[in-house]
XYZ file of C-alpha atoms in Angstrom:
650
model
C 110.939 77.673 -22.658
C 106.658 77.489 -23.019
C 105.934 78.170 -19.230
C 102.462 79.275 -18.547
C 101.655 82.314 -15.655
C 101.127 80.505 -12.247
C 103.837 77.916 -13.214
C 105.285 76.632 -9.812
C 108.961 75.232 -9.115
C 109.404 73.688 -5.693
C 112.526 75.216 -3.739
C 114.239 72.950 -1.057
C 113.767 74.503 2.244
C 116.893 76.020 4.067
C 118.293 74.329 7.457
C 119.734 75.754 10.170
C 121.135 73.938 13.543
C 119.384 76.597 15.455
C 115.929 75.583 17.070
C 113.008 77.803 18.114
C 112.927 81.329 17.522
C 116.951 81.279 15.783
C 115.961 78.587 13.450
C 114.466 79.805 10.090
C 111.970 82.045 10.229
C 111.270 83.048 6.601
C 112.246 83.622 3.159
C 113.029 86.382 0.826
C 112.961 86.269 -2.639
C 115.014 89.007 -4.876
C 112.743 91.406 -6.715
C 112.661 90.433 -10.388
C 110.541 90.410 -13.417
C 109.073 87.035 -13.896
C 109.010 85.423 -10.294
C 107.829 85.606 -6.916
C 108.301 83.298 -4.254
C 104.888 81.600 -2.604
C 106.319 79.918 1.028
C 103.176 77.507 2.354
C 104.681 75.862 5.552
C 107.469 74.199 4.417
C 106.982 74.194 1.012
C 108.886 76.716 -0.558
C 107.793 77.283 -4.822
C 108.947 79.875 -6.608
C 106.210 81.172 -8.951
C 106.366 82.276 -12.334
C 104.350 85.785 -12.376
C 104.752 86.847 -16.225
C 106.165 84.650 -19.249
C 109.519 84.385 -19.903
C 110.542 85.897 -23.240
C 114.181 83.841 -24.159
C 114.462 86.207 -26.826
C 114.980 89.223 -24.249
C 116.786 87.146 -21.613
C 118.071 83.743 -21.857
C 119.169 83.571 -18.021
C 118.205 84.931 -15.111
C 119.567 84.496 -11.714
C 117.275 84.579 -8.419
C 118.149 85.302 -5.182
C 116.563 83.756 -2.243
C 117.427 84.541 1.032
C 116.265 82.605 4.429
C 116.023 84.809 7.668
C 116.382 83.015 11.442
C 114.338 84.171 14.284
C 118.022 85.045 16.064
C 119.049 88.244 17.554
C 121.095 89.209 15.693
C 119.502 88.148 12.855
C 121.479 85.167 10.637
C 120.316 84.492 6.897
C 121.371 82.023 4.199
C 121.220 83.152 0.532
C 120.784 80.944 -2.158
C 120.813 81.905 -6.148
C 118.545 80.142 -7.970
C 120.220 80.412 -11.694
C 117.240 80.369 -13.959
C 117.657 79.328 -17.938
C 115.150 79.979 -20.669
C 114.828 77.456 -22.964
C 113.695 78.464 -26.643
C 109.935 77.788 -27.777
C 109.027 78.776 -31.690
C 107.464 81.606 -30.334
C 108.773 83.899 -33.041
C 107.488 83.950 -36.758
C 110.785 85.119 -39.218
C 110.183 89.182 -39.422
C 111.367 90.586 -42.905
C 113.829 93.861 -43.028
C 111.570 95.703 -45.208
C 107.016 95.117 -45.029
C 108.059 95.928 -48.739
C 111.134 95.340 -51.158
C 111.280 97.684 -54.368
C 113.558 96.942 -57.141
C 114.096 98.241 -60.767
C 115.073 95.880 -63.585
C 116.116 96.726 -67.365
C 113.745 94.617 -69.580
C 115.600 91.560 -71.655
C 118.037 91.600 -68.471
C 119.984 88.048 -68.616
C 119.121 85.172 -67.008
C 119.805 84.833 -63.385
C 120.052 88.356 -62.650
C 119.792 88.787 -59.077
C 116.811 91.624 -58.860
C 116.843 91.964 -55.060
C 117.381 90.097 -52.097
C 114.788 89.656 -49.081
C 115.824 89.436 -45.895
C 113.565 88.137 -42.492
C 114.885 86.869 -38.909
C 113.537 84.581 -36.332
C 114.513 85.522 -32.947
C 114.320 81.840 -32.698
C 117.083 79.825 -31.980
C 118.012 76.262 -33.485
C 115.087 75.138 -35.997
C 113.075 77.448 -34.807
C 114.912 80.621 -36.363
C 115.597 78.359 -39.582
C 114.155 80.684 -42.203
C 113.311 79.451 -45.938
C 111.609 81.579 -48.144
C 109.342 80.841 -51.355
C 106.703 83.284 -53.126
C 103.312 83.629 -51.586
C 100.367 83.001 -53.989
C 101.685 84.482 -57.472
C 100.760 84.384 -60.875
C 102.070 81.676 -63.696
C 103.932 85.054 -65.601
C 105.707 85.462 -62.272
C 106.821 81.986 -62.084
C 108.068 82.023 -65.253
C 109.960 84.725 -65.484
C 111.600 85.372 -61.639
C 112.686 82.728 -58.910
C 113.715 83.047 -55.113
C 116.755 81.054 -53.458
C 114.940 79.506 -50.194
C 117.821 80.278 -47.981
C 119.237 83.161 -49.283
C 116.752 84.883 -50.202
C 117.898 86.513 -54.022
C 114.848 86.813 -56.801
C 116.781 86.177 -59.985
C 115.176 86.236 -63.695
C 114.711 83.226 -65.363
C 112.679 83.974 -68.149
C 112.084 87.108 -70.772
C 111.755 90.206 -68.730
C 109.468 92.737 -71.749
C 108.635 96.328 -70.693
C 105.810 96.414 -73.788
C 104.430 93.516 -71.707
C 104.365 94.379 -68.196
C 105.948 97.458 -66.939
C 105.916 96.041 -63.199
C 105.595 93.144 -60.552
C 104.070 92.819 -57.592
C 105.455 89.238 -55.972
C 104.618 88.030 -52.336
C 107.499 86.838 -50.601
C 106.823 84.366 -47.474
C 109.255 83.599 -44.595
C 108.625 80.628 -42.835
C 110.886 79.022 -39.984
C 111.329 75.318 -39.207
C 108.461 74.566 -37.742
C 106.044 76.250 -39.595
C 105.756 80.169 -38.246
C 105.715 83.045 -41.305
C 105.564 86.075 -42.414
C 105.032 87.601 -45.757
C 106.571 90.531 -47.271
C 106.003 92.542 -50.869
C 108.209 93.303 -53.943
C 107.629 95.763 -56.254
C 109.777 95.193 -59.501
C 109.643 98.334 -61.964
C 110.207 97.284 -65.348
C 112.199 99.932 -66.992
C 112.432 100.300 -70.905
C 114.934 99.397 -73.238
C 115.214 100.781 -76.752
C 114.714 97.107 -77.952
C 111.875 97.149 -80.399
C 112.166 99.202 -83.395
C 109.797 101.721 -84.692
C 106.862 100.152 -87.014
C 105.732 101.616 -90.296
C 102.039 100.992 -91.396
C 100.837 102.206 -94.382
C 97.301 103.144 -93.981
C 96.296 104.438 -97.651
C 97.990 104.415 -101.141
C 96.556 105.947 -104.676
C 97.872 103.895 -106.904
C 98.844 104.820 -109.894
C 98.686 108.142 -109.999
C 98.333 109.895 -113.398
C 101.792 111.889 -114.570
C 99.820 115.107 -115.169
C 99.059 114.887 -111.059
C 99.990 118.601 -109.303
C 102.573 119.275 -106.433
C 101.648 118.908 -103.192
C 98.686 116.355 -104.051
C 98.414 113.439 -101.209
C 98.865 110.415 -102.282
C 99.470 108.030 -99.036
C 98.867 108.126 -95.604
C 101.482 106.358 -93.239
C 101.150 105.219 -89.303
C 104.552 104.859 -87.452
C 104.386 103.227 -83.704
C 107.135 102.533 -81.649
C 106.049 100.139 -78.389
C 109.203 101.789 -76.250
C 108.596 104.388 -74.089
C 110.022 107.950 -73.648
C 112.974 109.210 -75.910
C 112.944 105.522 -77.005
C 109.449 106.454 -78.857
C 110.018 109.357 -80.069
C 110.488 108.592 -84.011
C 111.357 110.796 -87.255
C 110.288 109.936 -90.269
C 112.053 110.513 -93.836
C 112.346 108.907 -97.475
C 115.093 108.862 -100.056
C 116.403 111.763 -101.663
C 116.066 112.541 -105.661
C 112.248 111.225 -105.630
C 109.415 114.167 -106.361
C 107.838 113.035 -103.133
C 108.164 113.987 -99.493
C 106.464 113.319 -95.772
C 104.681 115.618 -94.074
C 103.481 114.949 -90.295
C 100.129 115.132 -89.752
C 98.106 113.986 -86.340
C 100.073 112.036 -83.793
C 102.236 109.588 -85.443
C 100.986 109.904 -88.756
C 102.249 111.513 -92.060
C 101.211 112.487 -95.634
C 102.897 111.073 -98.511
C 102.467 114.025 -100.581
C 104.183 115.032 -104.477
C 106.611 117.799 -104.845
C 107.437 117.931 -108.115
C 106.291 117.218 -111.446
C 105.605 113.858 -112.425
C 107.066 112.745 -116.055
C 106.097 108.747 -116.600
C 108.207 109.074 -119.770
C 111.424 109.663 -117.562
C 110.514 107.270 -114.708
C 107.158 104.976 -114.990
C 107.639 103.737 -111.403
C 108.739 104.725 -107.882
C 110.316 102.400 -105.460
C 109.899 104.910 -102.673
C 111.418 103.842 -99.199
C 110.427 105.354 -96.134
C 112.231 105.538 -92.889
C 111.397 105.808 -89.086
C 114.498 105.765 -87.202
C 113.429 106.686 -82.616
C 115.649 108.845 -80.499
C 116.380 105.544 -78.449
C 120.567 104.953 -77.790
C 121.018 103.842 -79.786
C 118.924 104.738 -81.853
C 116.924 101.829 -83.672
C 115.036 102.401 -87.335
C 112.938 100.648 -89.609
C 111.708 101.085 -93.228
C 109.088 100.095 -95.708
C 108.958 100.465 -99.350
C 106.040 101.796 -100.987
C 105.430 100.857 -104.449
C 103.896 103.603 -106.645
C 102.950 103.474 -110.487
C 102.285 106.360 -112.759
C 99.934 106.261 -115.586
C 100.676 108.020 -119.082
C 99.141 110.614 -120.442
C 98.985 111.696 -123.874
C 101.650 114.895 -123.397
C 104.189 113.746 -125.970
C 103.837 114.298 -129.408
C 105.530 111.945 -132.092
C 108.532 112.631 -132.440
C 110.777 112.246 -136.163
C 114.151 110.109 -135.479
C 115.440 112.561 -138.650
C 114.868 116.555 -138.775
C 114.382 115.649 -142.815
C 114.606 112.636 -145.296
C 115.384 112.067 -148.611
C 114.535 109.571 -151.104
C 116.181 109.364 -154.213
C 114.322 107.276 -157.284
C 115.325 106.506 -161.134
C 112.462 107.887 -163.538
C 110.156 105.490 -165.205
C 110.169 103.801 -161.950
C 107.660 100.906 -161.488
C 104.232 102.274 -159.380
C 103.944 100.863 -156.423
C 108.122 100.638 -155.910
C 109.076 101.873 -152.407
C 110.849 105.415 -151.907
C 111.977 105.451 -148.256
C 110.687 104.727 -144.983
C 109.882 107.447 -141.732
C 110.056 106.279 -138.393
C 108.600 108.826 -135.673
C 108.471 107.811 -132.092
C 105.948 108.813 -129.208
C 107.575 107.818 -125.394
C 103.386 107.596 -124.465
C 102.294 104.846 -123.752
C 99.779 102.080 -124.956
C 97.461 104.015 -127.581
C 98.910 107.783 -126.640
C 102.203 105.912 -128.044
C 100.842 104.334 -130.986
C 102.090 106.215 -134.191
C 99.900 106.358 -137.357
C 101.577 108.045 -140.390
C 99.707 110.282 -143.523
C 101.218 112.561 -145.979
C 99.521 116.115 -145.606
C 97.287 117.333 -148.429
C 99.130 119.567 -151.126
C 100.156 119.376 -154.692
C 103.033 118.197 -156.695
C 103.554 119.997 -160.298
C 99.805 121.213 -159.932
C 98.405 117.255 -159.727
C 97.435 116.343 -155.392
C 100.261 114.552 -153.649
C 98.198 111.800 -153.684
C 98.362 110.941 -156.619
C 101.810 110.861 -156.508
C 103.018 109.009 -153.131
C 101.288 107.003 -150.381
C 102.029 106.025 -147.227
C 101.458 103.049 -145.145
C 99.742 104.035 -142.096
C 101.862 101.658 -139.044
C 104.552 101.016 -140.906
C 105.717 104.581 -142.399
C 106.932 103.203 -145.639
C 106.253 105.572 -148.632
C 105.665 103.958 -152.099
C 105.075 105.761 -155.422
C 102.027 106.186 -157.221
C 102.778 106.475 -160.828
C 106.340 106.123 -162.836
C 108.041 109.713 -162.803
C 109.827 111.532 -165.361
C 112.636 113.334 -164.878
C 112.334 115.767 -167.840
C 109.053 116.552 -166.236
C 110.272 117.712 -162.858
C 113.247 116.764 -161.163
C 112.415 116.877 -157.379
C 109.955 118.011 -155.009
C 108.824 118.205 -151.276
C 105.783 116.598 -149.067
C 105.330 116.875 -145.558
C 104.912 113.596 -143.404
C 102.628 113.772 -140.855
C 102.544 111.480 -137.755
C 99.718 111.166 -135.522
C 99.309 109.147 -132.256
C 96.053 107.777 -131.220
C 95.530 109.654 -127.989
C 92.644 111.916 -127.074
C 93.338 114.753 -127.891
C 95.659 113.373 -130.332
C 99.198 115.079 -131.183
C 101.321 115.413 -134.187
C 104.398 116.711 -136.067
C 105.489 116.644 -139.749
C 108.488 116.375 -141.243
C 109.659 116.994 -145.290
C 110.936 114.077 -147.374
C 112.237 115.483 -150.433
C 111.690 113.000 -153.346
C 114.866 113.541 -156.183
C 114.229 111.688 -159.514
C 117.546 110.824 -160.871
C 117.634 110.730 -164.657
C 117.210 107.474 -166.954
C 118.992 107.463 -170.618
C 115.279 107.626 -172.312
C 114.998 110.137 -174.314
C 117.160 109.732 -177.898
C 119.392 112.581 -179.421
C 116.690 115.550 -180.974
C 118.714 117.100 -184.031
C 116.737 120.693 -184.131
C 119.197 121.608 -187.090
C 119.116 120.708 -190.065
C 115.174 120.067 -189.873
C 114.979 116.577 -189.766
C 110.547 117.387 -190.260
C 108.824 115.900 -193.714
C 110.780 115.129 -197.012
C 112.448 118.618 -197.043
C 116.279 119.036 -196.544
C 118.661 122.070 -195.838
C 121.491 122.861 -198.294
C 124.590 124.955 -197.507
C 126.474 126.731 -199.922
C 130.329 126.096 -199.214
C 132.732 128.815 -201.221
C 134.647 127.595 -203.639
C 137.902 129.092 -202.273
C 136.996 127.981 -198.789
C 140.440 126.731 -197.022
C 141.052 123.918 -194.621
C 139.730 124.063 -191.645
C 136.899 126.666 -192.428
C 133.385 126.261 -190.910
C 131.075 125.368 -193.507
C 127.684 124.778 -191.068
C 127.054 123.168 -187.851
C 124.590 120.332 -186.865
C 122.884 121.354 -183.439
C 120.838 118.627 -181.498
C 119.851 118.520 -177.697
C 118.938 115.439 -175.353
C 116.205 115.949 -172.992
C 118.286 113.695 -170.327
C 120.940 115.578 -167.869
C 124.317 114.286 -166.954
C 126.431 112.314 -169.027
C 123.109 110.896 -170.719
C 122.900 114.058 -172.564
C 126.609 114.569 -173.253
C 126.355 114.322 -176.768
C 128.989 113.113 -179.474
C 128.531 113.766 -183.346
C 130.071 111.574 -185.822
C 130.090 111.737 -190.116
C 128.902 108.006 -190.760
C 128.411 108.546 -194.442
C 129.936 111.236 -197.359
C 130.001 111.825 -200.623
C 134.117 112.355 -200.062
C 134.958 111.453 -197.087
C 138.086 113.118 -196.900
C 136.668 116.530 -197.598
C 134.685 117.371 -194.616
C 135.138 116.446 -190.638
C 132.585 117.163 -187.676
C 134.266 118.420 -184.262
C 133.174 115.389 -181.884
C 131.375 117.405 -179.491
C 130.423 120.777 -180.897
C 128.884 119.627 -184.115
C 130.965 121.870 -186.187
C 131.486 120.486 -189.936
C 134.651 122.210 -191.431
C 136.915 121.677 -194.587
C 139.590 119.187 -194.207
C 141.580 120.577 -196.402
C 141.446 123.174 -199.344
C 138.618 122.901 -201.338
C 139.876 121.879 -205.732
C 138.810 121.992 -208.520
C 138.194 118.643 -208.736
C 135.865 118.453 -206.052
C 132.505 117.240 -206.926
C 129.850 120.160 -206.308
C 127.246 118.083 -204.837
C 128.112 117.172 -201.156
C 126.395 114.607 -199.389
C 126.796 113.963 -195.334
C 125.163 111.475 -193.172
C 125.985 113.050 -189.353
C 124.848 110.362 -186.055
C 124.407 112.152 -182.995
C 124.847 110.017 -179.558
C 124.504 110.421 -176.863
C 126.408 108.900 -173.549
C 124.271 107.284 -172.155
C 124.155 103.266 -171.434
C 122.723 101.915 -173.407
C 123.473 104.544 -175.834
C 120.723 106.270 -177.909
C 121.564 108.493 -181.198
C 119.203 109.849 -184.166
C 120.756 110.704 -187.601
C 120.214 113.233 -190.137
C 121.585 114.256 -193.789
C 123.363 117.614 -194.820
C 123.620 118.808 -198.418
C 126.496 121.121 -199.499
C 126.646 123.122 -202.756
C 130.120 123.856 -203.363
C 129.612 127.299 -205.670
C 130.420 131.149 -205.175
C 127.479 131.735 -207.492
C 123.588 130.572 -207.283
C 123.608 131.369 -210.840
C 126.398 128.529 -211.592
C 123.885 125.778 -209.337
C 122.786 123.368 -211.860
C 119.159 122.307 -211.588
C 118.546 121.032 -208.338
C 116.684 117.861 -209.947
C 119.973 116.157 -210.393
C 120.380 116.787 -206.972
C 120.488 112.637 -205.627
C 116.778 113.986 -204.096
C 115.244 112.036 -206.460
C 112.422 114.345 -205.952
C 109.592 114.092 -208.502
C 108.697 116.717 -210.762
C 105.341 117.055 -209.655
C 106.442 118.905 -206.237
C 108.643 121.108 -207.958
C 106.052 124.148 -208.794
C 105.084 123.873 -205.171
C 108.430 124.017 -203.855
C 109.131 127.270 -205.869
C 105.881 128.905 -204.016
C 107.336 128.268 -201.245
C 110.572 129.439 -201.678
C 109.099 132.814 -203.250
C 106.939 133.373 -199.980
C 109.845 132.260 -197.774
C 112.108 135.077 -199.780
C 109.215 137.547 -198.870
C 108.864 136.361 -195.414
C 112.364 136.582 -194.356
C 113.310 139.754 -196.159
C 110.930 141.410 -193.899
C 112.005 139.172 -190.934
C 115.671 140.717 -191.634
C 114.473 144.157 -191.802
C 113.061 143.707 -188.416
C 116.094 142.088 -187.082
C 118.446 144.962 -188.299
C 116.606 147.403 -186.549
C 116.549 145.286 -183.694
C 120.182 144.796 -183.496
C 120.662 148.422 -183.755
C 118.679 149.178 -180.703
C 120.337 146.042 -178.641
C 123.945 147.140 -180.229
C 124.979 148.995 -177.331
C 123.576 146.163 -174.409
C 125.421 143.139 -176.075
C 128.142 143.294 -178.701
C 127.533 140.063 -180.529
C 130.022 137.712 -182.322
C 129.833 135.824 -186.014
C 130.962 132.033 -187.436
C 133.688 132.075 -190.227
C 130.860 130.906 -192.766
C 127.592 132.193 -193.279
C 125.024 129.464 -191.930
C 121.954 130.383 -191.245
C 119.371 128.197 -188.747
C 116.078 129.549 -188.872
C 114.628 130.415 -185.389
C 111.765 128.430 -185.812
C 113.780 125.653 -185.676
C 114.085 125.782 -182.090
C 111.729 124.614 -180.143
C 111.030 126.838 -176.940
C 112.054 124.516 -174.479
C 115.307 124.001 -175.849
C 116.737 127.592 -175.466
C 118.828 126.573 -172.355
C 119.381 123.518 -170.402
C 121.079 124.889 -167.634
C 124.162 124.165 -168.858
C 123.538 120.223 -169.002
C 122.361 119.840 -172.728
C 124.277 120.154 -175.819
C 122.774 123.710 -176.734
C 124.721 126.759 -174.738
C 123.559 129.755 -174.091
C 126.427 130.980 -176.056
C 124.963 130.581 -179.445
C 122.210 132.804 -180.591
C 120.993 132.036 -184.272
C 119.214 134.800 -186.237
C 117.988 134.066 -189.708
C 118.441 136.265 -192.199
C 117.531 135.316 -195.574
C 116.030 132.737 -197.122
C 116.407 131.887 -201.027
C 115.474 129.192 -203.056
C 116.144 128.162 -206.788
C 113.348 125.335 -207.406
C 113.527 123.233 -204.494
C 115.871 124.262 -201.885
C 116.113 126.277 -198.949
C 118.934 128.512 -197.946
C 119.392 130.297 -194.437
C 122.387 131.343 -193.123
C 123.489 132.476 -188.978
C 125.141 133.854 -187.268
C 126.613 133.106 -183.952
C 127.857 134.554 -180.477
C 131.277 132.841 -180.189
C 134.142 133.845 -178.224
C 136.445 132.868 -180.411
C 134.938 134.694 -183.595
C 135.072 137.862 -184.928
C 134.672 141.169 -183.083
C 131.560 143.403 -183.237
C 132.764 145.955 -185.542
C 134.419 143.293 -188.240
C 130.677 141.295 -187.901
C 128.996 144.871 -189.410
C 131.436 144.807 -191.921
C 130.597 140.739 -192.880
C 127.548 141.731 -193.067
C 127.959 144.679 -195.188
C 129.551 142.428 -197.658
C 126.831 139.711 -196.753
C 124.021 142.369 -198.158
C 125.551 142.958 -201.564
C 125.251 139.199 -201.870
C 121.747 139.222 -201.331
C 121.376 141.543 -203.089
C 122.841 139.546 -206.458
C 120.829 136.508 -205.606
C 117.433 138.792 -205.247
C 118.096 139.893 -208.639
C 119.053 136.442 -209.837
């Protein structure tokens, strides 16, 4: 109850039957904290001295006690039972002047953070506490609330450490009829590895050349993390295989430096991905890719796609006609890749290769200059040279043999007998000569090679045709069959030489036989079927005399020749005595490596020549296998001398 100091409630006086000095005298009141007892005649008030707290005492009893006059002495006692009634006297108190709480951030919604607590030693409405925040800010409304009876601050919104690490919320306590009180709450914020670490690239060359060194920077990179502690801590790293690494530099920031050597032929670009991973749990990363080009440079030289080539072309090709094409490659790029082709300067058969082949400069296709001949030269070598347009530039060669492959061009050349001027070349064939003997040979070569040069001989005309045969190959004329009486002395043979080519060429020439033992039984040569005119007779008889001359010394020369060279080479004779005169062969003739028609395995000497008006008579001898032996050729030509020696004298 609201009573006031000084507040007065009346007390019914006491009776007692008594009168005079044994009726009531006075009045006691019992000592006590609040009243005291005020007695004015008969008016009896006990007086409120201090306030009344209900809180501390709700009742109270008080004694009074009334005293007669009497001897002895008689008193009444009456107990005044006091009750305190409540007055709102009592704002709400809180349990704590101020609440502290720690929250996780992103904690779910209505997570109770902490509960405040205040009393009202109020009774009834008056200790009715409700509670509500004081004056706070919009964030706090937002993101906590407070249950007006209870008491409990839940979350209701997005609770961020990187946005505020803490709270401080007024809490007010207010009972029912208006009295508070306010208390504080600090809410820590604690972090949560929730946000992952950032990567910021700060600085980038790019593209870097290839030729770049090892340990050159070529990026700078910025990792933040906006947790706190262990949750901040980051490491940084990129993929494995790439000539690149991280090095840390200042306080979250690292060098993208090169390790190795660059090669833009092998890789041209770098998808490089770096990763920052914190020591959070668990631990939360992040990455970026970096993007990095690398420029050529010119450090490749062209490069052949064949160690050699070859080109193989027909003689009496057309000029211009391509040969064969060279590809070279450079892995540069742009110009330091672009190839340009040239033949290097040298010479071909003493003439500048230019003047042979050309080249096309971006293309690489090699075309001939002139027509070639293959019994000029049959292959030979340039060197290819590729070239790319960088600066410096680089090169390589390569060869590119060029092989001429023959062409049936070139007929059948008879070297004997002499198929020069109006002269001709008799033989003499013995009269006892048997079938099958050799009576002379017909030798001819083809300039071609191969099967254009293989060469085939063939009697197209005789004067008998069944006297005399030619071997098909070796040019060989022998008897068919024994030489008769009845024979005509005058032979006559019209030989063809082919060869096998396609088409096929040939050349002819005419062979005159004298069937005799004896010059001396030759009839005059006039009715020879020359039909020679007289008039060329005297000269041909010179020429036979200075021919004799000529060759007799010739022969002595050759004897003494053949005596030195007896020992070195034992040498080998035909059945008959033909002689070719060596100036019949033509230097370039005297082997054709085994491809022509004229081995190696004939040598022809001439001995003798001898004439009677107008002919010519030589005779040979040959190296053949399958002729005589050394020591029966001296004795041939023992025999051979005393011959001469009766046609001198004729």
């Amino acid at each position: 109850m609201l009573a006031i100091i000084g507040a007065r409630f009346v007390i019914e006086e006491a009776h007692d039957a008594d009168v005079g000095q044994n009726s009531v005298q006075q009045y006691n009141l019992k000592k006590n904290d609040n009243f005291i007892l005020s007695v004015n005649g008969n008016t009896i008030e006990v007086v409120l001295e201090k306030e009344l707290d209900r809180e501390k005492q709700q009742e109270m009893n008080l004694i009074l006690t009334a005293l007669d006059g009497g001897s002895p002495q008689r008193s009444g006692t009456l107990v005044i039972h006091v009750t305190v009634l409540d007055a709102n006297d009592n704002a709400p108190v809180f349990s704590q002047a101020v609440y502290k709480a720690s929250l996780p951030e992103n904690s779910r919604l209505d997570t109770v953070v902490i509960t405040v607590s205040a009393s009202d030693a109020d009774e009834g409405v008056n200790g009715d506490v409700t509670y509500d925040f004081g004056h706070v800010t919009e964030e706090v409304k937002k993101i906590f609330s407070i249950d007006r009876k209870v008491g409990d601050i839940r979350v209701i919104g997005v609770v961020d450490y990187e946005t505020t690490t803490s709270f401080e919320i007024r809490v007010k306590a207010k009972d029912g009829l208006g009295l508070s009180s306010y208390a504080k709450v600090m809410i820590s914020i604690t972090d949560v590895n929730d946000n992952a670490p950032v990567v910021n690239l700060k600085s980038l060359t790019n593209p870097i050349p290839e030729n770049t060194p090892p340990g050159t920077e070529v990026g700078i990179i910025n990792v933040q993390d906006r947790d706190s502690g262990n949750n901040r801590q980051v490491r940084c790293s990129i993929q494995q295989g790439f000539p690149f690494k991280l090095v840390p530099s200042i306080k979250n920031y690292y060098s993208l430096v090169t390790t190795g050597q660059l090669d833009r032929e092998l890789l041209s670009d770098y998808n490089i991905t770096i990763t920052a991973t914190d020591q959070g749990s668990p631990p939360l990363s992040s990455s970026k890719s970096v993007q990095l080009s690398v420029t050529d440079i010119n450090d490749n030289p062209p490069v052949f796609e064949e160690q050699s080539y070859s080109a193989y072309v027909s003689e009496n090709n057309k000029p211009g006609s391509t040969l064969c094409s060279v590809s070279a490659r450079d892995p540069d790029w742009r110009q330091n890749g672009t190839v340009v082709y040239s033949l290097l300067a040298g010479e071909v058969n003493g003439a500048p290769v230019s003047s042979y082949l050309s080249v096309n400069g971006d293309t690489g296709v090699i075309h001939a200059v002139r027509s070639f001949d293959y019994e000029q030269f049959r292959s030979f070598k340039v060197h290819v040279m590729a070239r790319d347009n960088g600066s410096p530039p680089l090169s390589s060669n390569v060869t590119m043999s060029v092989f001429i492959s023959d062409v049936n061009d070139n007929s059948p050349q008879i070297l004997y007998p002499s198929p020069e001027g109006n002269s001709f070349m008799t033989e003499l064939v013995p009269k006892a000569a048997h079938g099958g003997s050799l009576v002379s040979k017909v030798i001819a070569v083809d300039a071609d090679s191969g099967q254009n040069a293989w060469l085939s001989y063939q009697i197209v005309k005789s004067t008998d045709p069944g006297l005399f045969t030619i071997g098909v190959h070796s040019g060989e004329i022998r008897t068919q069959r024994d030489i008769s009486e009845s024979d005509s002395m005058k032979q006559n043979l019209v030989v063809a030489v082919k060869d096998n080519g396609q088409p096929s060429l040939s050349a002819t020439c005419s062979m005159y036989l004298l069937i005799s033992d004896n010059l001396a039984e030759v009839p005059e040569l006039k009715d020879l079927s020359y039909n020679e005119s007289n008039s060329k007779l005297t000269s041909y008889l010179i020429i036979a005399l200075v021919s004799v001359s000529t060759f007799f010394l010739t022969f002595i020369i050759i004897i003494l020749g053949l005596r030195f060279c007896r020992r070195r080479k034992p040498r080998l004779l035909f059945d008959g005595a033909v002689a070719i005169p060596s100036g019949y062969l033509p230097p370039n003739y005297a082997d054709v490596d085994g491809t022509g028609t004229l081995r190696s395995a004939y040598n022809y000497d001439a001995y003798l020549t001898t004439g009677s008006r107008t002919s010519d008579f030589k005779f040979v001898t040959s190296y053949n296998d399958n002729t005589l032996p050394f020591s029966s050729t001296l004795s041939s030509q023992n025999s051979f001398f005393k011959c001469l020696e009766q046609k001198l004298v004729y």
